[in-house]
mmCIF file of C-alpha atoms in Angstrom:
data_model
loop_
_atom_site.group_PDB
_atom_site.id
_atom_site.type_symbol
_atom_site.label_atom_id
_atom_site.label_comp_id
_atom_site.label_asym_id
_atom_site.label_seq_id
_atom_site.Cartn_x
_atom_site.Cartn_y
_atom_site.Cartn_z
ATOM 1 C CA VAL A 126 63.663 41.619 91.814
ATOM 2 C CA VAL A 127 64.148 38.394 93.789
ATOM 3 C CA GLN A 128 63.469 36.376 90.628
ATOM 4 C CA GLN A 129 66.031 38.460 88.688
ATOM 5 C CA GLU A 130 68.686 37.972 91.418
ATOM 6 C CA SER A 131 68.004 34.216 91.535
ATOM 7 C CA VAL A 132 68.598 33.920 87.815
ATOM 8 C CA THR A 133 71.733 36.089 87.947
ATOM 9 C CA ARG A 134 73.389 33.867 90.578
ATOM 10 C CA ARG A 135 73.215 30.859 88.238
ATOM 11 C CA LEU A 136 74.850 32.636 85.264
ATOM 12 C CA TRP A 137 78.347 31.947 83.937
ATOM 13 C CA HIS A 138 81.334 34.249 83.932
ATOM 14 C CA VAL A 139 82.329 34.717 80.276
ATOM 15 C CA PRO A 140 85.379 36.837 79.329
ATOM 16 C CA LYS A 141 84.612 40.053 77.464
ATOM 17 C CA TRP A 142 87.089 39.242 74.690
ATOM 18 C CA LEU A 143 84.640 36.621 73.430
ATOM 19 C CA PHE A 144 82.289 39.474 72.575
ATOM 20 C CA MET A 145 85.011 40.894 70.306
ATOM 21 C CA VAL A 146 85.317 37.461 68.702
ATOM 22 C CA TYR A 147 81.551 37.512 68.187
ATOM 23 C CA LEU A 148 81.754 40.894 66.435
ATOM 24 C CA CYS A 149 84.555 39.635 64.192
ATOM 25 C CA LEU A 150 82.543 36.554 63.245
ATOM 26 C CA ILE A 151 79.508 38.719 62.456
ATOM 27 C CA ALA A 152 81.678 40.856 60.177
ATOM 28 C CA ILE A 153 83.106 37.738 58.521
ATOM 29 C CA GLY A 154 79.575 36.412 58.005
ATOM 30 C CA PHE A 155 78.499 39.592 56.230
ATOM 31 C CA TRP A 156 81.689 39.533 54.154
ATOM 32 C CA LEU A 157 81.218 35.896 53.114
ATOM 33 C CA MET A 158 77.672 36.605 51.935
ATOM 34 C CA SER A 159 78.457 39.863 50.163
ATOM 35 C CA ALA A 160 81.475 38.320 48.420
ATOM 36 C CA SER A 161 79.289 35.571 46.935
ATOM 37 C CA THR A 162 76.412 37.719 45.642
ATOM 38 C CA SER A 163 75.154 36.131 42.413
ATOM 39 C CA THR A 164 73.733 37.480 39.176
ATOM 40 C CA SER A 165 72.717 34.039 37.858
ATOM 41 C CA ILE A 166 69.326 32.326 37.831
ATOM 42 C CA LEU A 167 68.893 30.662 41.214
ATOM 43 C CA GLN A 168 66.281 28.458 42.846
ATOM 44 C CA THR A 169 67.364 29.196 46.412
ATOM 45 C CA PRO A 170 69.730 31.675 48.117
ATOM 46 C CA TRP A 171 71.838 28.745 49.315
ATOM 47 C CA GLN A 172 73.048 28.249 45.744
ATOM 48 C CA ALA A 173 74.959 31.528 46.046
ATOM 49 C CA ILE A 174 75.969 31.622 49.712
ATOM 50 C CA SER A 175 79.561 30.594 50.385
ATOM 51 C CA GLU A 176 80.137 27.022 51.584
ATOM 52 C CA PHE A 177 82.158 28.452 54.494
ATOM 53 C CA TYR A 178 79.233 30.537 55.758
ATOM 54 C CA PRO A 179 77.363 27.706 57.599
ATOM 55 C CA PHE A 180 80.459 27.055 59.744
ATOM 56 C CA CYS A 181 80.742 30.761 60.548
ATOM 57 C CA PHE A 182 77.027 30.965 61.346
ATOM 58 C CA PHE A 183 77.258 27.891 63.585
ATOM 59 C CA ALA A 184 80.097 29.500 65.566
ATOM 60 C CA ILE A 185 78.099 32.740 65.893
ATOM 61 C CA THR A 186 75.023 30.840 67.107
ATOM 62 C CA LEU A 187 77.123 28.851 69.582
ATOM 63 C CA LEU A 188 78.674 32.007 71.013
ATOM 64 C CA LEU A 189 75.293 33.713 71.272
ATOM 65 C CA GLY A 190 73.979 30.685 73.172
ATOM 66 C CA VAL A 191 76.896 30.959 75.605
ATOM 67 C CA PHE A 192 76.338 34.709 76.039
ATOM 68 C CA LEU A 193 72.672 34.163 76.906
ATOM 69 C CA PHE A 194 73.701 32.258 80.038
ATOM 70 C CA SER A 195 76.560 34.585 80.910
ATOM 71 C CA LYS A 196 76.697 37.574 83.253
ATOM 72 C CA TYR A 197 76.693 39.993 80.322
ATOM 73 C CA LYS A 198 74.296 42.903 80.785
ATOM 74 C CA SER A 199 70.911 42.663 79.094
ATOM 75 C CA GLY A 200 71.694 45.642 76.855
ATOM 76 C CA LEU A 201 74.823 43.955 75.508
ATOM 77 C CA LEU A 202 72.933 40.706 74.952
ATOM 78 C CA LEU A 203 70.196 42.581 73.104
ATOM 79 C CA LEU A 204 72.861 44.144 70.867
ATOM 80 C CA CYS A 205 74.202 40.651 70.108
ATOM 81 C CA ILE A 206 70.701 39.479 69.194
ATOM 82 C CA VAL A 207 70.080 42.493 66.930
ATOM 83 C CA LEU A 208 73.349 41.817 65.070
ATOM 84 C CA TYR A 209 72.407 38.145 64.821
ATOM 85 C CA SER A 210 68.968 39.075 63.484
ATOM 86 C CA LEU A 211 70.459 41.438 60.890
ATOM 87 C CA LEU A 212 72.824 38.689 59.751
ATOM 88 C CA ILE A 213 69.962 36.200 59.365
ATOM 89 C CA HIS A 214 67.766 38.534 57.348
ATOM 90 C CA ALA A 215 70.628 39.849 55.202
ATOM 91 C CA ALA A 216 71.158 36.388 53.711
ATOM 92 C CA VAL A 217 68.367 36.749 51.151
ATOM 93 C CA PRO A 218 69.162 40.259 49.798
ATOM 94 C CA LEU A 219 72.921 39.571 49.819
ATOM 95 C CA SER A 220 72.571 36.313 47.889
ATOM 96 C CA HIS A 221 71.557 38.006 44.621
ATOM 97 C CA SER A 222 71.878 41.378 42.933
ATOM 98 C CA LEU A 223 68.114 41.462 42.318
ATOM 99 C CA PRO A 224 65.146 41.064 44.696
ATOM 100 C CA TRP A 225 63.686 37.642 45.447
ATOM 101 C CA GLY A 226 59.971 36.818 45.254
ATOM 102 C CA GLY A 227 57.212 37.318 42.692
ATOM 103 C CA ASP A 228 55.178 39.441 45.109
ATOM 104 C CA VAL A 229 58.150 41.770 45.619
ATOM 105 C CA TRP A 230 58.502 42.277 41.865
ATOM 106 C CA ARG A 231 54.776 42.960 41.602
ATOM 107 C CA MET A 232 55.122 45.663 44.258
ATOM 108 C CA ILE A 233 58.103 47.162 42.425
ATOM 109 C CA GLY A 234 56.050 47.348 39.216
ATOM 110 C CA ILE A 235 53.189 49.213 40.912
ATOM 111 C CA GLU A 236 55.558 51.497 42.812
ATOM 112 C CA GLY A 237 57.289 52.337 39.531
ATOM 113 C CA ARG A 238 53.958 53.341 38.018
ATOM 114 C CA LEU A 239 53.132 55.500 41.038
ATOM 115 C CA GLN A 240 56.586 57.080 40.943
ATOM 116 C CA THR A 241 55.918 58.258 37.383
ATOM 117 C CA GLU A 242 52.542 59.640 38.590
ATOM 118 C CA GLU A 243 50.580 57.003 36.690
ATOM 119 C CA VAL A 244 47.153 56.233 38.140
ATOM 120 C CA VAL A 245 46.586 52.735 39.524
ATOM 121 C CA PHE A 246 42.873 51.959 39.319
ATOM 122 C CA PRO A 247 40.460 51.818 41.049
ATOM 123 C CA VAL A 248 40.682 55.230 42.728
ATOM 124 C CA LEU A 249 38.618 57.147 45.289
ATOM 125 C CA PHE A 250 39.209 60.684 43.997
ATOM 126 C CA GLY A 251 39.825 62.350 40.649
ATOM 127 C CA GLU A 252 39.040 61.082 37.180
ATOM 128 C CA GLY A 253 38.133 57.490 36.563
ATOM 129 C CA VAL A 254 36.238 56.861 39.812
ATOM 130 C CA THR A 255 34.020 53.794 39.348
ATOM 131 C CA THR A 256 31.229 52.444 41.528
ATOM 132 C CA VAL A 257 29.739 49.004 42.138
ATOM 133 C CA PRO A 258 26.459 47.900 43.758
ATOM 134 C CA VAL A 259 26.818 46.099 47.102
ATOM 135 C CA LEU A 260 23.690 44.927 48.916
ATOM 136 C CA GLY A 261 21.626 47.404 46.936
ATOM 137 C CA VAL A 262 23.923 50.329 47.754
ATOM 138 C CA THR A 263 26.297 51.932 45.267
ATOM 139 C CA ILE A 264 29.793 52.378 46.688
ATOM 140 C CA PRO A 265 33.190 53.304 45.172
ATOM 141 C CA GLU A 266 34.830 50.267 43.602
ATOM 142 C CA ILE A 267 38.040 50.921 45.538
ATOM 143 C CA LEU A 268 36.266 49.814 48.738
ATOM 144 C CA THR A 269 35.885 46.355 47.173
ATOM 145 C CA ALA A 270 39.535 46.249 46.044
ATOM 146 C CA PRO A 271 41.407 45.273 49.229
ATOM 147 C CA HIS A 272 44.832 45.374 47.582
ATOM 148 C CA LYS A 273 44.630 49.180 47.427
ATOM 149 C CA TYR A 274 44.463 49.568 51.214
ATOM 150 C CA VAL A 275 46.312 46.350 52.118
ATOM 151 C CA TYR A 276 49.418 47.359 50.154
ATOM 152 C CA GLY A 277 48.909 51.132 50.179
ATOM 153 C CA HIS A 278 51.033 51.705 53.286
ATOM 154 C CA LEU A 279 53.920 49.747 51.740
ATOM 155 C CA TRP A 280 53.719 51.635 48.440
ATOM 156 C CA ALA A 281 53.553 55.003 50.203
ATOM 157 C CA SER A 282 56.419 54.203 52.587
ATOM 158 C CA THR A 283 58.641 52.869 49.828
ATOM 159 C CA LEU A 284 58.058 55.849 47.530
ATOM 160 C CA LEU A 285 58.555 58.337 50.354
ATOM 161 C CA ILE A 286 61.868 56.783 51.375
ATOM 162 C CA ALA A 287 63.020 56.363 47.758
ATOM 163 C CA ASP A 288 62.354 60.003 46.893
ATOM 164 C CA THR A 289 63.770 61.343 50.164
ATOM 165 C CA LEU A 290 66.983 59.290 50.244
ATOM 166 C CA ARG A 291 67.368 59.019 46.461
ATOM 167 C CA VAL A 292 67.458 55.220 46.646
ATOM 168 C CA SER A 293 66.391 52.986 43.764
ATOM 169 C CA LEU A 294 63.186 50.982 44.152
ATOM 170 C CA LEU A 295 65.128 47.769 43.524
ATOM 171 C CA SER A 296 67.547 48.385 46.394
ATOM 172 C CA LEU A 297 64.794 49.599 48.685
ATOM 173 C CA ASN A 298 62.620 46.544 48.077
ATOM 174 C CA MET A 299 65.600 44.326 48.767
ATOM 175 C CA TRP A 300 66.612 45.947 52.057
ATOM 176 C CA LEU A 301 63.669 47.811 53.640
ATOM 177 C CA VAL A 302 62.070 44.991 55.626
ATOM 178 C CA PRO A 303 65.306 42.999 56.315
ATOM 179 C CA VAL A 304 66.833 46.073 58.000
ATOM 180 C CA LEU A 305 63.661 47.149 59.826
ATOM 181 C CA TRP A 306 62.887 43.594 60.912
ATOM 182 C CA GLY A 307 66.482 42.873 61.903
ATOM 183 C CA VAL A 308 66.524 45.853 64.268
ATOM 184 C CA PHE A 309 62.965 46.343 65.485
ATOM 185 C CA PHE A 310 61.697 42.768 65.733
ATOM 186 C CA PRO A 311 64.164 41.909 68.541
ATOM 187 C CA LEU A 312 63.607 45.260 70.280
ATOM 188 C CA LEU A 313 59.810 45.015 70.186
ATOM 189 C CA SER A 314 59.886 41.341 71.194
ATOM 190 C CA PHE A 315 62.115 42.198 74.160
ATOM 191 C CA ARG A 316 59.871 45.009 75.392
ATOM 192 C CA ILE A 317 56.707 42.898 75.088
ATOM 193 C CA ALA A 318 58.332 39.921 76.838
ATOM 194 C CA LEU A 319 59.564 42.259 79.584
ATOM 195 C CA LEU A 320 55.999 43.426 80.243
ATOM 196 C CA PHE A 321 54.821 39.832 80.654
ATOM 197 C CA PHE A 322 57.706 38.237 82.586
ATOM 198 C CA ARG A 323 59.120 41.215 84.564
ATOM 199 C CA SER A 324 62.635 39.865 84.066
ATOM 200 C CA GLU A 325 65.176 41.266 81.622
ATOM 201 C CA ARG A 326 66.984 37.926 81.442
ATOM 202 C CA TYR A 327 63.815 35.997 80.583
ATOM 203 C CA ALA A 328 62.903 38.668 78.027
ATOM 204 C CA VAL A 329 66.332 38.313 76.402
ATOM 205 C CA TRP A 330 65.978 34.527 76.259
ATOM 206 C CA ILE A 331 62.556 34.763 74.622
ATOM 207 C CA THR A 332 63.842 37.357 72.147
ATOM 208 C CA ALA A 333 66.719 35.061 71.173
ATOM 209 C CA LEU A 334 64.367 32.087 70.873
ATOM 210 C CA LEU A 335 62.132 34.023 68.471
ATOM 211 C CA GLN A 336 65.041 34.307 66.015
ATOM 212 C CA MET A 337 64.936 30.551 65.443
ATOM 213 C CA PRO A 338 61.617 29.753 63.635
ATOM 214 C CA PHE A 339 62.169 29.644 59.890
ATOM 215 C CA ILE A 340 58.778 31.189 59.192
ATOM 216 C CA LEU A 341 59.870 34.372 61.024
ATOM 217 C CA GLN A 342 63.285 34.330 59.354
ATOM 218 C CA ALA A 343 61.673 34.137 55.907
ATOM 219 C CA HIS A 344 58.992 36.692 56.769
ATOM 220 C CA GLY A 345 61.600 39.231 57.766
ATOM 221 C CA SER A 346 63.780 38.709 54.695
ATOM 222 C CA LEU A 347 61.352 39.925 52.027
ATOM 223 C CA THR A 348 59.838 43.392 51.670
ATOM 224 C CA LEU A 349 56.147 42.492 51.745
ATOM 225 C CA ALA A 350 53.082 44.223 53.133
ATOM 226 C CA SER A 351 52.482 41.354 55.547
ATOM 227 C CA SER A 352 56.015 41.675 56.966
ATOM 228 C CA LEU A 353 55.746 45.428 57.439
ATOM 229 C CA GLY A 354 52.255 44.954 58.884
ATOM 230 C CA PHE A 355 53.562 42.457 61.433
ATOM 231 C CA LEU A 356 56.096 44.958 62.762
ATOM 232 C CA PHE A 357 53.310 47.538 63.013
ATOM 233 C CA PHE A 358 51.181 44.979 64.885
ATOM 234 C CA LEU A 359 53.983 44.286 67.393
ATOM 235 C CA PHE A 360 54.432 48.013 67.958
ATOM 236 C CA TRP A 361 50.703 48.427 68.608
ATOM 237 C CA LEU A 362 50.694 45.357 70.863
ATOM 238 C CA LEU A 363 53.447 46.939 72.944
ATOM 239 C CA LEU A 364 51.388 50.135 73.263
ATOM 240 C CA TRP A 365 48.269 48.187 74.216
ATOM 241 C CA CYS A 366 50.011 46.024 76.798
ATOM 242 C CA SER A 367 51.543 49.178 78.292
ATOM 243 C CA PHE A 368 48.055 50.694 78.506
ATOM 244 C CA LEU A 369 46.618 47.596 80.183
ATOM 245 C CA GLU A 370 49.408 47.799 82.735
ATOM 246 C CA GLY A 371 49.468 51.557 83.396
ATOM 247 C CA ARG A 372 45.909 52.607 82.445
ATOM 248 C CA ARG A 373 47.097 56.112 81.574
ATOM 249 C CA ARG A 374 45.099 58.335 79.266
ATOM 250 C CA TYR A 375 47.947 59.099 76.853
ATOM 251 C CA GLN A 376 48.582 55.348 76.445
ATOM 252 C CA TRP A 377 44.936 54.842 75.504
ATOM 253 C CA VAL A 378 45.063 57.720 73.009
ATOM 254 C CA LEU A 379 48.241 56.385 71.382
ATOM 255 C CA ALA A 380 46.901 52.823 71.157
ATOM 256 C CA LEU A 381 43.598 54.018 69.700
ATOM 257 C CA PHE A 382 45.365 56.309 67.207
ATOM 258 C CA PHE A 383 47.515 53.487 65.820
ATOM 259 C CA ALA A 384 44.538 51.119 65.848
ATOM 260 C CA VAL A 385 42.729 53.528 63.525
ATOM 261 C CA LEU A 386 45.840 53.727 61.336
ATOM 262 C CA SER A 387 45.836 49.921 61.100
ATOM 263 C CA LEU A 388 42.608 50.133 59.082
ATOM 264 C CA PHE A 389 44.714 51.521 56.230
ATOM 265 C CA GLY A 390 47.273 48.715 56.491
ATOM 266 C CA TYR A 391 47.345 44.938 56.221
ATOM 267 C CA SER A 392 43.817 43.690 56.885
ATOM 268 C CA LEU A 393 44.714 40.636 58.962
ATOM 269 C CA TYR A 394 46.558 42.694 61.548
ATOM 270 C CA ALA A 395 43.817 45.334 61.602
ATOM 271 C CA ILE A 396 41.320 42.578 62.463
ATOM 272 C CA LEU A 397 43.633 41.217 65.171
ATOM 273 C CA ILE A 398 44.208 44.671 66.641
ATOM 274 C CA TRP A 399 40.523 45.531 66.938
ATOM 275 C CA ALA A 400 39.637 42.032 68.156
ATOM 276 C CA ILE A 401 42.306 42.226 70.876
ATOM 277 C CA MET A 402 41.054 45.663 71.890
ATOM 278 C CA ALA A 403 37.454 44.476 72.087
ATOM 279 C CA VAL A 404 38.244 41.289 74.010
ATOM 280 C CA SER A 405 40.552 43.112 76.440
ATOM 281 C CA LEU A 406 38.037 45.852 77.196
ATOM 282 C CA ILE A 407 35.213 43.362 77.696
ATOM 283 C CA PHE A 408 37.385 41.403 80.140
ATOM 284 C CA LEU A 409 38.178 44.608 82.028
ATOM 285 C CA PHE A 410 34.500 45.531 82.327
ATOM 286 C CA ALA A 411 33.525 41.952 83.208
ATOM 287 C CA LYS A 412 35.770 42.093 86.281
ATOM 288 C CA ASN A 413 33.292 44.550 87.788
ATOM 289 C CA ILE A 414 30.335 42.137 87.462
ATOM 290 C CA SER A 415 29.442 41.013 90.960
ATOM 291 C CA LYS A 416 27.619 37.804 90.005
ATOM 292 C CA THR A 417 30.180 35.046 89.482
ATOM 293 C CA ALA A 418 28.029 33.000 87.086
ATOM 294 C CA LEU A 419 27.373 35.995 84.833
ATOM 295 C CA ARG A 420 31.030 37.011 84.908
ATOM 296 C CA GLN A 421 32.146 33.477 83.974
ATOM 297 C CA GLY A 422 29.548 33.403 81.206
ATOM 298 C CA VAL A 423 30.958 36.612 79.720
ATOM 299 C CA TYR A 424 34.468 35.156 79.865
ATOM 300 C CA TRP A 425 33.355 32.015 78.010
ATOM 301 C CA MET A 426 31.496 34.009 75.352
ATOM 302 C CA VAL A 427 34.467 36.303 74.753
ATOM 303 C CA GLY A 428 36.825 33.331 74.585
ATOM 304 C CA LEU A 429 34.580 31.590 72.064
ATOM 305 C CA PHE A 430 34.359 34.776 69.998
ATOM 306 C CA GLY A 431 38.152 35.071 69.913
ATOM 307 C CA ALA A 432 38.555 31.430 68.918
ATOM 308 C CA ILE A 433 36.144 31.467 65.968
ATOM 309 C CA LEU A 434 36.675 35.028 64.664
ATOM 310 C CA LEU A 435 39.431 34.418 62.107
ATOM 311 C CA PRO A 436 38.122 31.018 60.898
ATOM 312 C CA ALA A 437 34.647 32.551 60.457
ATOM 313 C CA ILE A 438 36.042 35.451 58.403
ATOM 314 C CA GLU A 439 38.008 33.045 56.197
ATOM 315 C CA LEU A 440 34.912 30.916 55.615
ATOM 316 C CA LEU A 441 32.818 33.974 54.740
ATOM 317 C CA LEU A 442 35.458 35.236 52.299
ATOM 318 C CA HIS A 443 35.882 31.730 50.830
ATOM 319 C CA THR A 444 39.620 31.771 51.496
ATOM 320 C CA SER A 445 39.187 28.562 53.517
ATOM 321 C CA ARG A 446 36.708 25.720 53.495
ATOM 322 C CA PHE A 447 35.350 23.493 56.242
ATOM 323 C CA SER A 448 36.192 19.802 55.968
ATOM 324 C CA PHE A 449 35.212 16.885 58.168
ATOM 325 C CA VAL A 450 38.235 14.950 56.898
ATOM 326 C CA THR A 451 41.429 16.556 58.200
ATOM 327 C CA PRO A 452 44.842 15.381 56.940
ATOM 328 C CA PHE A 453 46.297 15.366 60.453
ATOM 329 C CA PHE A 454 49.788 14.118 59.646
ATOM 330 C CA GLY A 455 49.949 16.271 56.522
ATOM 331 C CA ASN A 456 49.167 19.365 58.591
ATOM 332 C CA ILE A 457 51.865 18.444 61.119
ATOM 333 C CA LYS A 458 54.371 18.032 58.264
ATOM 334 C CA THR A 459 53.400 21.429 56.835
ATOM 335 C CA ALA A 460 53.725 23.110 60.245
ATOM 336 C CA LEU A 461 57.141 21.564 60.849
ATOM 337 C CA ALA A 462 58.279 22.628 57.374
ATOM 338 C CA GLN A 463 57.177 26.212 57.926
ATOM 339 C CA PHE A 464 58.852 26.520 61.300
ATOM 340 C CA SER A 465 62.044 24.646 60.469
ATOM 341 C CA GLY A 466 62.605 25.368 56.774
ATOM 342 C CA TRP A 467 62.706 21.670 55.873
ATOM 343 C CA ALA A 468 60.115 20.781 53.211
#
């Protein structure tokens, strides 16, 4: 509370009419993008977006920056960030009348087959079940086809929404993740940051800062299984952090329930979820070890396990390779390009 009051005393007084200006600029931004939607062959969305839009977006960003250090309530600031996030992620679907991305079109093709009740092999039940030998044991082939359970939650969600709301698969694959990400990514980020920093103002600042990295902007603009899986991961992380703070039984049940559900989603986030659960629980139990040396040894072992888990899995699956010669400057350039959008 003292920390919150100390921050509040250093904030600026900003007139409320500037918030109305902000809303008008947001509306103008959406209008500029929707008015320039293209049907041509494009290499980048910027080929279609109006040349006046960057000036509008700059003014919106400038106003949001001013609001963040104003005496506006946290709820109003969070609303500004959600609108800002929606504007950012609407740029890709509004730039063209068709979806962007080869992976998105591949998902649309499979969803179209499922919508017409066509079977997508391999399957676990019904006709056409095939098996393969693994380590001397015969198992259903579907268990060796990760795309069926990595993308299954996206296919099921898309078809359910399309049939319920009578929306075309094209429109749904253009807008599903941009809308969900635009709304829930700021809200989940705010709640998680609030658990860590105990200050609504700090949580708002962190939430606004997370709208800046290009890699997150791009991730939230395309309807992909990894994007939907990331939102699910943030939701679970919020549940787990709440459990670690409150230690209530219903929080444990909810976190465990969604952890089990993650096994039927994007594999990377399922691995992260179960690894975080395991590491957290081991740390909790290690606190009760009376011998300091043993307790520190457990901490070091758990830390080492967490550090090498994902690289070890990638090496085992041959999705990465170990090299003694590392292109240091090339890796820095790639990282900067992914976070800034500049290749």
